[in-house]
Every structure is written in C-alpha cells, then in structure tokens.
C-alpha cells in the first residue's frame, strides 16, 4: 500500500488542481459573457439614439434654415461615432476612451442643437419635434443606465481575474482586466451657445 501512496497523493493533487483551475476559467468565462451582454446593451442604446438623430435633423432642417452649421456638426459627429467600433473580447482602455470621446461628441453637438432651436417657436410647437425630443431624453437615460450596468458587469470580472492567485492563471486562459466607462472630459459643462435674435425665423 505504501508504494502506491505517492501516486495516490499525486492523483489527489491533480484532481483538486483540475477543479480549481476549471473553476477559475469557468467563472471568468461566465463573467466575461456578462460583460459582453452589457456591452451589447450599450451599443443598442447608442444605435437607438443615432436613429432618432436622423429623424430629428430632418425635422429641424425644415424649420430652422439658419442652423445649417449646427446640423452639420451633429451629422458629422454621428458619422464619426458610428465608425468607431469595439470588440468587447479585446477591449482596451484606449479603444474605450476613443469610443467614449466619439459618442461624447454626439452628445455635445446634439445638446447644442437642442439649445439652439429654442429660438424657433414653430419647432417648440411641432408635435413631431417634441416627440423626438422626449424620445431622445428617454434614450439618453437608457444610455446612462447601460453604461452604468456595463461598469457593474466589468467590476466582478476584473476582481476575479486580478486577485491573487487567479491573476497568475487568468493570462494563461486569455483573460485580462477590462476598462470602465468614464465621463468624457468637459461633460459637466453646459454647451456655450450664442443666440442671434436678429435672425428671422424661417417661414
């Protein structure tokens, strides 16, 4: 019996090690899937906003011909944002910062547009415009919620792959910490808009 004892010990150690490493990997996979699902919700919310912006621009174009520059800024910011894509499996801080900055550009130009059109009474009374405005407000709240839930999904994943001794093996399994969404620089400042009330509203 004694001559088999070392093999029994080795077998027990390997058995325990197998389930230990399996647990690390499977938990990381599950948490990673949660992050990917949350990222998908972020993208869905931004895509909804992009769709609404297209309709909003068409509505404003018909009533505010003096705001061509503001409308162009919104269209260009939207186009830039849609060109910035991310693979959540290999997301890096630099990629997320670039994505965040592009979407922040849309938010900034859109805010400027909505503030500017306040000088157009016909738009403020336009039922379609008011509906789009309400939907945009709702969508912005959805975006905020989706970003928050993405960060909430990233936290347990990062904790799992970063704590010792998991960190020793997470890299071997291809898992690494993911970045968080952060506020865009200047997001706390209101858009600087100058009204020129000498302009007559387009008829």
Protein backbone atom coordinates (compact mmCIF):
# COMPACT_ATOMS: atom_id res chain seq x y z
CA UNK A 1 0.00 0.00 0.00
CA UNK A 2 2.84 2.38 0.85
CA UNK A 3 4.34 2.13 -2.63
CA UNK A 4 1.06 3.42 -4.09
CA UNK A 5 0.72 6.27 -1.57
CA UNK A 6 2.83 8.81 -3.60
CA UNK A 7 0.74 8.09 -6.68
CA UNK A 8 -2.45 8.49 -4.70
CA UNK A 9 -1.22 11.85 -3.35
CA UNK A 10 -0.25 13.00 -6.85
CA UNK A 11 -3.62 11.89 -8.16
CA UNK A 12 -5.48 13.79 -5.41
CA UNK A 13 -3.40 16.93 -6.04
CA UNK A 14 -4.04 16.75 -9.78
CA UNK A 15 -7.74 16.15 -9.18
CA UNK A 16 -8.01 19.15 -6.85
CA UNK A 17 -5.87 21.28 -9.20
CA UNK A 18 -8.04 20.39 -12.17
CA UNK A 19 -11.23 21.55 -10.50
CA UNK A 20 -9.51 24.62 -9.07
CA UNK A 21 -8.26 25.79 -12.48
CA UNK A 22 -11.55 24.77 -14.05
CA UNK A 23 -13.36 26.98 -11.54
CA UNK A 24 -11.12 29.95 -12.34
CA UNK A 25 -11.66 29.53 -16.07
CA UNK A 26 -15.40 28.85 -15.98
CA UNK A 27 -16.11 31.75 -13.63
CA UNK A 28 -14.07 34.07 -15.86
CA UNK A 29 -15.99 32.85 -18.91
CA UNK A 30 -19.34 33.48 -17.22
CA UNK A 31 -18.35 36.96 -16.04
CA UNK A 32 -16.90 37.76 -19.46
CA UNK A 33 -20.22 36.83 -21.07
CA UNK A 34 -21.97 39.20 -18.67
CA UNK A 35 -19.64 41.99 -19.80
CA UNK A 36 -20.31 41.22 -23.46
CA UNK A 37 -24.07 41.24 -22.86
CA UNK A 38 -23.81 44.59 -21.09
CA UNK A 39 -21.71 45.97 -23.94
CA UNK A 40 -24.36 44.85 -26.40
CA UNK A 41 -26.95 46.83 -24.43
CA UNK A 42 -24.69 49.90 -24.57
CA UNK A 43 -24.42 49.62 -28.34
CA UNK A 44 -28.18 49.11 -28.72
CA UNK A 45 -28.88 52.29 -26.74
CA UNK A 46 -26.42 54.32 -28.82
CA UNK A 47 -27.84 52.91 -32.05
CA UNK A 48 -31.33 53.96 -30.99
CA UNK A 49 -30.04 57.48 -30.40
CA UNK A 50 -28.41 57.52 -33.84
CA UNK A 51 -31.72 56.54 -35.45
CA UNK A 52 -33.56 59.29 -33.60
CA UNK A 53 -30.94 61.87 -34.58
CA UNK A 54 -31.58 61.19 -38.25
CA UNK A 55 -35.28 61.98 -37.82
CA UNK A 56 -34.54 64.96 -35.60
CA UNK A 57 -32.20 66.50 -38.18
CA UNK A 58 -34.83 66.17 -40.91
CA UNK A 59 -37.42 67.85 -38.70
CA UNK A 60 -35.14 70.75 -37.77
CA UNK A 61 -33.97 71.25 -41.35
CA UNK A 62 -37.48 72.14 -42.40
CA UNK A 63 -37.94 74.86 -39.80
CA UNK A 64 -34.52 76.27 -38.93
CA UNK A 65 -32.62 77.02 -42.10
CA UNK A 66 -30.19 79.28 -40.24
CA UNK A 67 -28.81 76.37 -38.21
CA UNK A 68 -27.04 74.58 -41.04
CA UNK A 69 -23.70 74.71 -39.22
CA UNK A 70 -25.19 73.22 -36.05
CA UNK A 71 -26.96 70.50 -38.03
CA UNK A 72 -23.77 69.68 -39.92
CA UNK A 73 -21.89 69.31 -36.63
CA UNK A 74 -24.49 66.81 -35.40
CA UNK A 75 -24.39 64.82 -38.64
CA UNK A 76 -20.58 64.70 -38.69
CA UNK A 77 -20.38 63.71 -35.02
CA UNK A 78 -22.92 60.96 -35.59
CA UNK A 79 -20.97 59.64 -38.60
CA UNK A 80 -17.72 59.60 -36.62
CA UNK A 81 -19.36 57.76 -33.74
CA UNK A 82 -20.80 55.06 -35.98
CA UNK A 83 -17.35 54.43 -37.47
CA UNK A 84 -15.86 53.72 -34.04
CA UNK A 85 -16.43 50.06 -33.19
CA UNK A 86 -15.12 47.84 -30.41
CA UNK A 87 -14.70 44.11 -29.91
CA UNK A 88 -15.70 43.55 -26.25
CA UNK A 89 -13.49 40.44 -26.16
CA UNK A 90 -10.33 42.51 -26.65
CA UNK A 91 -11.41 45.93 -25.42
CA UNK A 92 -8.57 48.21 -24.30
CA UNK A 93 -8.62 51.46 -22.29
CA UNK A 94 -7.51 53.35 -25.41
CA UNK A 95 -10.32 51.87 -27.55
CA UNK A 96 -12.97 52.61 -24.94
CA UNK A 97 -11.65 56.16 -24.49
CA UNK A 98 -11.84 56.70 -28.26
CA UNK A 99 -15.36 55.28 -28.40
CA UNK A 100 -16.40 57.34 -25.40
CA UNK A 101 -14.96 60.50 -26.94
CA UNK A 102 -16.76 59.90 -30.25
CA UNK A 103 -20.10 59.36 -28.50
CA UNK A 104 -19.39 62.37 -26.31
CA UNK A 105 -19.01 64.43 -29.47
CA UNK A 106 -22.52 63.40 -30.49
CA UNK A 107 -23.87 64.31 -27.07
CA UNK A 108 -22.20 67.72 -27.17
CA UNK A 109 -23.33 68.65 -30.69
CA UNK A 110 -26.83 67.32 -30.03
CA UNK A 111 -27.11 69.36 -26.82
CA UNK A 112 -26.00 72.45 -28.72
CA UNK A 113 -28.65 71.81 -31.38
CA UNK A 114 -31.46 71.33 -28.85
CA UNK A 115 -30.49 74.53 -27.03
CA UNK A 116 -30.22 76.49 -30.28
CA UNK A 117 -33.67 75.52 -31.61
CA UNK A 118 -35.25 77.10 -28.52
CA UNK A 119 -35.35 80.34 -30.54
CA UNK A 120 -37.73 78.77 -33.08
CA UNK A 121 -41.34 78.87 -31.78
CA UNK A 122 -42.64 76.72 -34.62
CA UNK A 123 -40.26 73.90 -33.63
CA UNK A 124 -41.21 74.21 -29.98
CA UNK A 125 -44.81 73.73 -31.03
CA UNK A 126 -44.06 70.97 -33.57
CA UNK A 127 -45.63 67.76 -32.28
CA UNK A 128 -43.16 65.55 -34.15
CA UNK A 129 -40.18 67.51 -32.82
CA UNK A 130 -41.50 67.37 -29.25
CA UNK A 131 -42.00 63.61 -29.54
CA UNK A 132 -38.45 63.15 -30.86
CA UNK A 133 -37.12 65.34 -28.08
CA UNK A 134 -38.89 63.24 -25.45
CA UNK A 135 -37.59 60.03 -27.05
CA UNK A 136 -34.05 61.42 -27.05
CA UNK A 137 -34.31 62.24 -23.35
CA UNK A 138 -35.55 58.71 -22.69
CA UNK A 139 -32.74 57.25 -24.83
CA UNK A 140 -30.09 59.30 -23.02
CA UNK A 141 -31.37 57.79 -19.77
CA UNK A 142 -31.14 54.33 -21.35
CA UNK A 143 -27.55 55.07 -22.40
CA UNK A 144 -26.65 56.17 -18.87
CA UNK A 145 -28.24 53.02 -17.43
CA UNK A 146 -26.50 50.77 -19.99
CA UNK A 147 -23.10 52.37 -19.29
CA UNK A 148 -23.62 52.00 -15.54
CA UNK A 149 -24.57 48.33 -15.89
CA UNK A 150 -21.56 47.76 -18.13
CA UNK A 151 -19.29 49.10 -15.38
CA UNK A 152 -21.15 46.95 -12.86
CA UNK A 153 -20.50 43.87 -15.02
CA UNK A 154 -16.84 44.76 -15.51
CA UNK A 155 -16.15 45.10 -11.78
CA UNK A 156 -16.68 41.44 -10.70
CA UNK A 157 -14.90 40.24 -13.85
CA UNK A 158 -11.86 42.45 -13.12
CA UNK A 159 -11.88 41.40 -9.47
CA UNK A 160 -11.89 37.74 -10.48
CA UNK A 161 -9.03 37.91 -12.99
CA UNK A 162 -6.93 40.39 -10.98
CA UNK A 163 -6.86 38.91 -7.47
CA UNK A 164 -4.06 36.55 -6.45
CA UNK A 165 -3.67 33.69 -7.28
CA UNK A 166 -6.24 33.93 -10.10
CA UNK A 167 -4.09 36.58 -11.76
CA UNK A 168 -1.31 34.01 -12.22
CA UNK A 169 -3.52 31.82 -14.39
CA UNK A 170 -6.06 34.23 -15.95
CA UNK A 171 -3.50 35.34 -18.52
CA UNK A 172 -2.82 31.74 -19.45
CA UNK A 173 -6.52 31.34 -20.20
CA UNK A 174 -6.58 34.58 -22.24
CA UNK A 175 -8.40 36.74 -19.71
CA UNK A 176 -7.30 40.26 -18.80
CA UNK A 177 -8.84 43.20 -16.99
CA UNK A 178 -11.25 45.42 -18.95
CA UNK A 179 -11.58 49.23 -18.76
CA UNK A 180 -14.50 51.12 -17.27
CA UNK A 181 -16.62 53.81 -18.86
CA UNK A 182 -15.59 57.22 -17.58
CA UNK A 183 -17.17 60.64 -18.05
CA UNK A 184 -15.99 62.49 -21.14
CA UNK A 185 -13.78 65.48 -20.35
CA UNK A 186 -15.94 68.60 -20.19
CA UNK A 187 -19.19 66.64 -19.93
CA UNK A 188 -20.05 68.61 -16.80
CA UNK A 189 -20.09 71.91 -18.72
CA UNK A 190 -23.17 73.25 -20.46
CA UNK A 191 -22.83 73.97 -24.19
CA UNK A 192 -21.77 77.53 -24.99
CA UNK A 193 -24.41 78.85 -27.37
CA UNK A 194 -24.86 82.39 -28.66
CA UNK A 195 -28.31 83.32 -29.88
CA UNK A 196 -28.70 85.84 -32.66
CA UNK A 197 -32.25 87.05 -32.27
CA UNK A 198 -31.84 89.45 -35.17
CA UNK A 199 -32.33 86.49 -37.45
CA UNK A 200 -35.87 85.92 -38.54
CA UNK A 201 -37.36 82.51 -38.15
CA UNK A 202 -37.63 80.66 -41.42
CA UNK A 203 -41.14 80.69 -42.80
